[in-house]
Coordinates of C-alpha atoms and ligand atoms in Angstrom, one line a residue:
M1 CA 96.9 0.6 -38.2
S2 CA 95.8 2.0 -41.4
S3 CA 97.3 5.4 -42.6
I4 CA 93.8 6.9 -42.0
N5 CA 93.9 5.8 -38.4
K6 CA 97.5 6.7 -38.1
S7 CA 97.0 10.3 -39.2
F8 CA 93.8 10.5 -37.0
F9 CA 96.1 9.3 -34.0
V10 CA 98.9 11.8 -34.8
I11 CA 96.1 14.7 -34.9
V12 CA 94.7 13.7 -31.7
S13 CA 98.2 13.5 -30.1
M14 CA 98.8 16.9 -31.4
L15 CA 95.5 18.4 -30.2
S16 CA 96.1 16.9 -26.8
L17 CA 99.6 18.6 -26.8
L18 CA 98.0 21.7 -27.9
A19 CA 95.3 21.5 -25.3
F20 CA 97.8 21.2 -22.3
S21 CA 100.6 23.0 -24.2
S22 CA 102.1 24.6 -21.1
N23 CA 103.4 21.1 -20.0
A24 CA 105.8 21.1 -22.7
Q25 CA 107.8 24.0 -20.8
L26 CA 108.4 21.7 -17.9
S27 CA 111.6 19.8 -17.9
P28 CA 113.3 17.4 -15.4
S29 CA 116.4 19.1 -15.8
F30 CA 115.2 22.7 -15.3
Y31 CA 117.3 23.1 -12.1
A32 CA 120.1 21.2 -13.0
R33 CA 122.7 24.1 -13.3
T34 CA 120.8 26.5 -10.9
C35 CA 120.2 24.2 -8.1
P36 CA 122.1 20.9 -8.5
K37 CA 121.4 19.7 -4.9
L38 CA 117.6 20.3 -5.0
Q39 CA 116.7 16.4 -5.4
S40 CA 118.9 15.4 -2.8
I41 CA 117.7 18.1 -0.4
V42 CA 114.1 17.2 -0.7
R43 CA 114.6 13.5 -0.5
T44 CA 116.7 13.8 2.6
T45 CA 114.0 16.1 4.3
M46 CA 111.3 13.8 3.2
R47 CA 113.1 10.8 4.5
Q48 CA 113.3 12.2 7.9
A49 CA 109.6 13.4 7.8
V50 CA 108.4 10.1 6.7
A51 CA 110.6 8.2 9.4
T52 CA 109.2 10.3 12.0
E53 CA 105.5 9.8 10.8
P54 CA 104.8 7.3 7.9
R55 CA 101.5 9.1 7.3
M56 CA 103.2 12.1 6.2
A57 CA 103.9 10.7 2.9
A58 CA 100.1 10.4 2.5
S59 CA 99.4 14.0 3.7
I60 CA 101.8 15.5 1.2
L61 CA 100.5 13.2 -1.6
R62 CA 96.9 14.7 -0.9
L63 CA 98.4 18.2 -0.7
F64 CA 99.6 17.9 -4.2
F65 CA 96.4 16.5 -5.5
H66 CA 94.3 19.2 -4.0
S67 CA 96.9 21.8 -5.3
C68 CA 97.0 20.3 -9.0
L69 CA 93.4 20.2 -9.3
Q70 CA 93.6 24.0 -9.1
G71 CA 96.6 24.2 -11.1
C72 CA 99.9 22.9 -9.9
D73 CA 101.1 26.4 -8.8
A74 CA 101.2 26.1 -4.9
S75 CA 98.4 28.2 -4.4
I76 CA 97.1 25.8 -1.8
L77 CA 100.1 26.9 0.4
L78 CA 99.2 30.5 0.9
D79 CA 98.0 31.4 4.3
D80 CA 94.9 33.3 4.7
N81 CA 95.2 36.7 6.5
A82 CA 92.9 39.8 7.3
T83 CA 92.9 40.9 3.7
F84 CA 93.3 37.5 1.8
T85 CA 91.2 34.5 1.6
G86 CA 92.9 31.5 -0.3
E87 CA 92.2 27.7 -0.4
K88 CA 93.5 26.3 2.7
N89 CA 90.1 26.9 4.5
A90 CA 88.0 25.7 1.6
L91 CA 85.7 22.9 2.8
P92 CA 87.6 19.8 1.4
N93 CA 90.7 21.4 2.9
I94 CA 90.0 23.0 6.4
N95 CA 91.0 20.7 9.4
S96 CA 92.0 18.0 6.9
L97 CA 95.1 19.0 4.7
R98 CA 98.4 18.4 6.6
G99 CA 102.1 18.6 6.0
F100 CA 102.5 22.4 5.5
E101 CA 105.2 22.3 8.1
V102 CA 107.2 19.8 5.9
I103 CA 107.1 21.7 3.0
D104 CA 108.3 24.8 4.9
D105 CA 111.3 22.8 6.3
I106 CA 112.1 21.5 2.7
K107 CA 111.8 25.2 1.5
T108 CA 114.0 26.5 4.0
N109 CA 116.7 23.8 3.4
V110 CA 116.4 24.6 -0.4
E111 CA 116.5 28.4 0.1
A112 CA 119.7 27.8 2.1
A113 CA 121.3 26.4 -0.9
C114 CA 119.8 28.2 -3.8
D115 CA 118.4 31.5 -2.9
A116 CA 115.1 32.3 -4.5
T117 CA 115.5 29.7 -7.4
V118 CA 113.1 26.9 -6.6
S119 CA 109.3 27.3 -6.8
C120 CA 107.3 25.9 -3.9
A121 CA 105.1 24.0 -6.6
D122 CA 108.2 22.2 -7.7
I123 CA 109.2 21.3 -4.1
L124 CA 105.7 19.9 -3.5
A125 CA 105.9 17.8 -6.9
L126 CA 109.3 16.3 -5.7
A127 CA 108.3 15.8 -2.1
T128 CA 105.3 14.0 -3.3
R129 CA 107.1 11.5 -5.3
D130 CA 109.9 10.9 -2.5
G131 CA 106.9 10.3 0.0
V132 CA 105.4 7.8 -2.2
V133 CA 108.8 6.1 -2.6
R134 CA 109.5 6.0 1.1
L135 CA 106.4 3.9 1.4
G136 CA 107.4 1.3 -1.3
G137 CA 105.6 2.9 -4.1
P138 CA 106.7 3.6 -7.8
S139 CA 109.1 6.3 -8.6
W140 CA 109.0 8.7 -11.6
I141 CA 110.9 11.5 -13.1
V142 CA 109.3 14.9 -12.0
P143 CA 109.2 17.4 -14.8
L144 CA 110.0 20.9 -13.2
G145 CA 109.8 24.6 -13.8
R146 CA 106.4 25.3 -12.5
R147 CA 106.2 28.9 -10.8
D148 CA 104.1 29.9 -8.0
A149 CA 100.7 31.7 -8.0
R150 CA 100.1 35.1 -6.6
T151 CA 96.6 34.3 -5.8
A152 CA 94.3 31.6 -4.9
S153 CA 90.5 30.9 -5.2
Q154 CA 88.6 29.3 -2.2
S155 CA 85.4 29.0 -4.4
A156 CA 87.2 27.0 -6.9
A157 CA 88.7 24.8 -4.4
N158 CA 85.0 24.2 -3.0
S159 CA 83.4 23.5 -6.3
Q160 CA 86.3 21.7 -8.0
I161 CA 87.7 19.3 -5.6
P162 CA 85.4 16.1 -5.6
S163 CA 83.7 15.2 -2.3
P164 CA 83.8 11.8 -0.8
F165 CA 80.0 11.6 -1.4
S166 CA 80.3 11.8 -4.9
N167 CA 79.0 9.0 -7.5
L168 CA 81.3 7.6 -10.1
S169 CA 80.0 9.7 -12.9
T170 CA 80.4 12.9 -11.0
L171 CA 84.1 11.9 -10.2
I172 CA 84.8 10.9 -13.9
T173 CA 83.4 14.5 -15.1
A174 CA 85.5 16.0 -12.2
F175 CA 88.6 14.5 -13.4
G176 CA 87.6 14.8 -17.0
S177 CA 87.4 18.7 -16.6
K178 CA 90.9 18.5 -15.7
G179 CA 92.1 16.5 -18.7
L180 CA 92.2 13.2 -16.7
T181 CA 90.8 10.1 -18.0
A182 CA 88.7 7.5 -16.1
R183 CA 91.6 5.4 -16.3
D184 CA 93.7 8.2 -14.5
L185 CA 90.9 8.4 -11.9
I186 CA 91.1 4.7 -11.2
A187 CA 94.9 4.7 -10.9
L188 CA 95.2 8.0 -8.9
S189 CA 92.5 6.7 -6.4
G190 CA 95.0 4.0 -5.7
A191 CA 96.7 6.7 -3.5
H192 CA 94.0 5.6 -0.8
T193 CA 96.3 2.8 -0.2
I194 CA 97.9 4.9 2.3
G195 CA 96.6 7.7 4.8
Q196 CA 93.8 8.2 7.0
A197 CA 90.3 9.6 6.9
Q198 CA 88.2 11.4 9.5
C199 CA 84.8 9.6 10.8
Q200 CA 82.8 12.7 9.1
S201 CA 84.2 11.7 5.8
F202 CA 82.7 8.1 6.1
R203 CA 80.1 8.1 8.5
N204 CA 77.2 7.8 6.5
R205 CA 79.0 5.0 4.4
I206 CA 79.5 2.9 7.3
Y207 CA 76.0 3.3 8.8
N208 CA 73.8 3.7 5.7
S209 CA 75.2 1.9 2.7
T210 CA 74.4 -1.5 1.6
N211 CA 77.4 -2.2 -0.7
I212 CA 79.7 -2.6 2.3
D213 CA 81.1 -5.7 4.1
P214 CA 79.1 -6.0 7.4
N215 CA 82.2 -7.1 9.5
F216 CA 84.0 -4.1 8.1
A217 CA 81.2 -1.8 8.7
T218 CA 81.0 -3.0 12.4
T219 CA 84.7 -2.4 12.9
R220 CA 84.8 0.9 11.7
R221 CA 81.6 1.8 13.7
A222 CA 83.5 1.0 16.8
N223 CA 85.5 4.4 16.4
C224 CA 83.1 6.3 14.5
P225 CA 79.8 6.8 16.5
I226 CA 76.6 8.0 14.9
S227 CA 77.2 11.3 16.5
G228 CA 80.3 12.8 17.9
G229 CA 83.8 11.8 17.2
N230 CA 83.9 13.7 13.8
S231 CA 87.7 13.7 13.6
N232 CA 88.3 10.1 14.8
L233 CA 90.7 8.5 12.2
A234 CA 90.3 5.2 10.3
P235 CA 93.1 3.9 7.6
L236 CA 91.9 4.3 4.0
D237 CA 93.4 0.7 3.3
L238 CA 92.5 -1.4 6.5
V239 CA 95.2 -4.0 5.5
T240 CA 98.4 -2.3 4.9
P241 CA 97.9 1.6 5.7
T242 CA 101.6 2.6 5.4
D243 CA 102.5 0.5 2.4
F244 CA 102.1 1.8 -1.1
D245 CA 100.6 -1.4 -2.6
N246 CA 97.6 -2.4 -4.6
E247 CA 95.7 -3.7 -1.6
Y248 CA 93.2 -0.7 -2.0
Y249 CA 91.8 -2.5 -5.0
T250 CA 91.4 -5.7 -3.3
N251 CA 89.6 -3.8 -0.6
L252 CA 87.1 -2.6 -3.1
L253 CA 86.6 -6.2 -4.6
N254 CA 85.8 -7.1 -1.0
Q255 CA 83.4 -4.1 -0.4
R256 CA 85.9 -2.7 2.1
G257 CA 86.3 0.6 0.5
L258 CA 86.2 3.2 3.4
L259 CA 84.6 6.3 1.5
H260 CA 81.5 6.2 -0.5
S261 CA 83.7 7.6 -3.5
D262 CA 86.1 4.7 -3.2
Q263 CA 83.3 1.9 -3.3
E264 CA 81.8 3.9 -6.2
L265 CA 84.9 2.9 -8.3
F266 CA 83.7 -0.8 -7.9
N267 CA 79.9 -1.0 -7.8
G268 CA 78.8 -2.5 -11.0
G269 CA 79.7 0.5 -13.0
S270 CA 82.0 1.1 -16.1
Q271 CA 85.3 0.8 -14.1
D272 CA 84.9 -2.7 -12.3
A273 CA 87.1 -4.3 -14.9
L274 CA 89.9 -1.9 -14.3
V275 CA 89.6 -2.1 -10.4
R276 CA 90.1 -5.8 -11.0
T277 CA 92.9 -5.4 -13.2
Y278 CA 94.7 -3.4 -10.6
A279 CA 93.8 -5.8 -7.8
A280 CA 95.4 -8.5 -9.8
N281 CA 98.3 -6.8 -11.0
T282 CA 100.7 -4.8 -9.0
I283 CA 103.1 -3.8 -11.7
T284 CA 100.2 -2.6 -13.9
F285 CA 98.8 -0.4 -11.2
L286 CA 102.2 1.2 -10.1
K287 CA 103.1 2.1 -13.7
D288 CA 99.7 3.7 -14.5
F289 CA 99.8 5.6 -11.1
A290 CA 103.3 7.0 -11.8
A291 CA 102.1 8.0 -15.3
A292 CA 99.0 9.6 -14.0
M293 CA 101.0 11.4 -11.3
V294 CA 103.0 13.1 -14.0
K295 CA 100.0 13.9 -15.9
M296 CA 98.3 15.4 -13.0
G297 CA 101.5 17.3 -12.2
N298 CA 101.2 19.1 -15.5
I299 CA 97.8 20.5 -14.9
S300 CA 97.8 24.2 -15.6
P301 CA 101.4 25.0 -14.2
L302 CA 102.4 28.7 -14.3
T303 CA 105.7 29.0 -16.4
G304 CA 108.2 31.4 -18.0
T305 CA 107.4 34.7 -16.5
N306 CA 104.2 34.0 -15.0
G307 CA 103.6 33.8 -11.3
E308 CA 106.9 34.0 -9.0
I309 CA 109.3 32.0 -7.1
R310 CA 107.9 32.4 -3.6
R311 CA 110.5 32.8 -0.9
N312 CA 108.1 31.7 1.9
C313 CA 105.5 29.3 0.7
R314 CA 102.9 30.6 2.9
V315 CA 102.9 34.2 1.6
V316 CA 103.2 36.0 -1.8
N317 CA 106.5 37.7 -2.3
Ligands
HEM1 C1 88.6 10.5 -6.6 C2 88.3 11.5 -5.7 C3 88.8 11.8 -4.3 C4 88.0 12.0 -3.2 C5 86.6 12.1 -3.2 C6 88.9 12.0 -2.2 C7 88.6 12.2 -0.9 C8 89.4 12.1 0.3 C9 88.8 12.2 1.7 C10 87.5 12.7 2.1 C11 90.1 11.8 2.4 C12 90.1 11.9 4.0 C13 90.1 13.4 4.4 C14 89.7 13.6 5.9 O1 88.9 12.7 6.4 O2 90.4 14.5 6.5 C15 91.2 11.7 1.7 C16 92.5 11.3 2.1 C17 93.4 11.1 1.1 N1 93.4 11.3 -0.1 FE1 91.8 11.4 -1.5 N2 90.3 11.6 -2.7 C18 90.1 11.4 -3.9 C19 91.3 11.2 -4.9 C20 92.6 11.4 -4.2 C21 93.8 11.3 -5.2 C22 93.7 11.5 -6.6 C23 94.9 11.3 -4.5 C24 96.3 11.5 -4.8 C25 96.7 11.2 -5.9 C26 94.3 11.3 -3.2 C27 95.2 11.1 -1.8 C28 94.7 10.9 -0.8 C29 95.6 10.7 0.6 C30 97.0 10.4 0.4 C31 94.8 10.8 1.7 C32 95.3 10.5 3.0 C33 95.8 11.9 3.5 C34 96.3 11.8 5.1 O3 96.4 10.6 5.8 O4 96.7 12.9 5.5 N3 92.9 11.3 -3.1 N4 90.6 11.7 0.3
NAG2 C1 75.5 11.2 -9.6 O1 75.4 12.4 -8.8 C2 74.9 13.6 -9.5 C3 75.2 14.9 -8.6 O2 74.7 14.6 -7.3 C4 73.6 13.4 -10.0 O3 73.1 14.5 -10.8 C5 73.4 12.2 -10.9 O4 72.2 11.8 -11.2 C6 74.3 11.0 -10.1 N1 74.3 9.9 -11.2 C7 73.9 8.6 -10.9 C8 74.2 7.7 -11.9 O5 73.6 8.3 -9.8
NAG3 C1 71.4 7.7 7.1 O1 70.6 8.2 6.2 C2 69.3 8.9 6.6 C3 68.4 9.1 5.5 O2 69.1 9.8 4.5 C4 70.0 10.1 7.3 O3 68.9 10.9 7.9 C5 70.9 10.0 8.6 O4 71.4 10.9 9.1 C6 72.0 9.0 8.0 N1 72.7 8.4 9.0 C7 74.3 8.6 9.2 C8 74.8 8.1 10.3 O5 74.7 9.2 8.3
NAG4 C1 98.1 38.5 3.3 O1 98.6 37.6 2.4 C2 98.7 37.9 1.1 C3 98.9 36.7 0.1 O2 100.1 35.9 0.7 C4 99.8 38.9 0.9 O3 100.2 39.3 -0.3 C5 99.8 40.1 1.9 O4 100.9 40.8 2.3 C6 99.4 39.5 3.3 N1 99.0 40.5 4.4 C7 99.5 40.8 5.6 C8 98.9 41.8 6.2 O5 100.3 39.9 6.0

């Protein structure tokens, strides 16, 4: 690298640090003295939850994604009531997000060990990592020190969480507006190697698209009729729905992406080569996924004296 290129690189790195400067305050050892058992409590509770229902790892992972797109401050966990409207009933979330009871269980166990110390936002970040690990995915070190929101915005959730009917450029723009690159988008979408989707999320794709394997479409139509059965489930990865592997990308190469937005990642566009790379190389995928998860976990956290440590993840203190 020439010295001009080097200083350019340094300046760009500094700018990106400044742009997301609140990240710098998160630290893996944040609770080392105040709640030394935190990580083992979360791990134990997640191990039980995923043993009971493997899909729970997927549901918690999605909860973390939808939470972090609005800032990783656990605003998504707040219940609506007569005077408060939060994110839970936003269109991408209602009758679809799951796992709130598991987060409640973990919170109860953490509170019993370390009263009013650990945020719901950090519990969600740790639980997400531990769920992925239980299904055979990569591990990563989770930076901690997030605090919990005292508000939530349903309208922001409606407008900022990408829809399964989006095209590639819309997805790249949506992730870009959160500081995530196209490469992050492709790596993070590998989360769809686990979990389930409802018929209403993929009906149009299996009846109306041309970039789909006809046998796959036929199989999926069997449990997703043209009308009715909106909540019938199908696995996002038809091959290994409870293994966190790179099969998702192989499915895309075979035109077996379940969601329209999945197949958009491999449809003759700018990211085809990267999809091929991840399909061919598990290690590269798992490494990029873990790095992108840390990056996603750094989106606009509340730190310092902002926000609060919620006692009950469902209500503001
Ligand atoms: C790229 C844009 C994305 C779109 C449009 C999208 C959309 C969806 C949709 C529509 C579902 C099924 C919901 C239902 O039918 O109830 C789903 C499920 C899921 N999504 Fe995504 N998603 C995206 C990215 C991500 C990312 C980045 C992650 C995590 C890093 C993620 C994790 C999951 C998981 C794990 C499930 C299964 C949840 C379960 O079984 O409970 N998704 N997604
Ligand atoms: C993608 O979708 C957006 C919003 O629906 C639309 O404006 C845009 O033209 C589409 N882009 C392509 C390349 O199809
Ligand atoms: C297929 O597309 C047509 C035209 O856009 C639409 O009217 C129809 O409802 C779609 N069918 C399904 C099953 O989504
Ligand atoms: C409604 O929820 C908000 C946000 O959690 C909370 O501050 C408020 O106390 C709740 N109101 C009632 C009546 O429970």
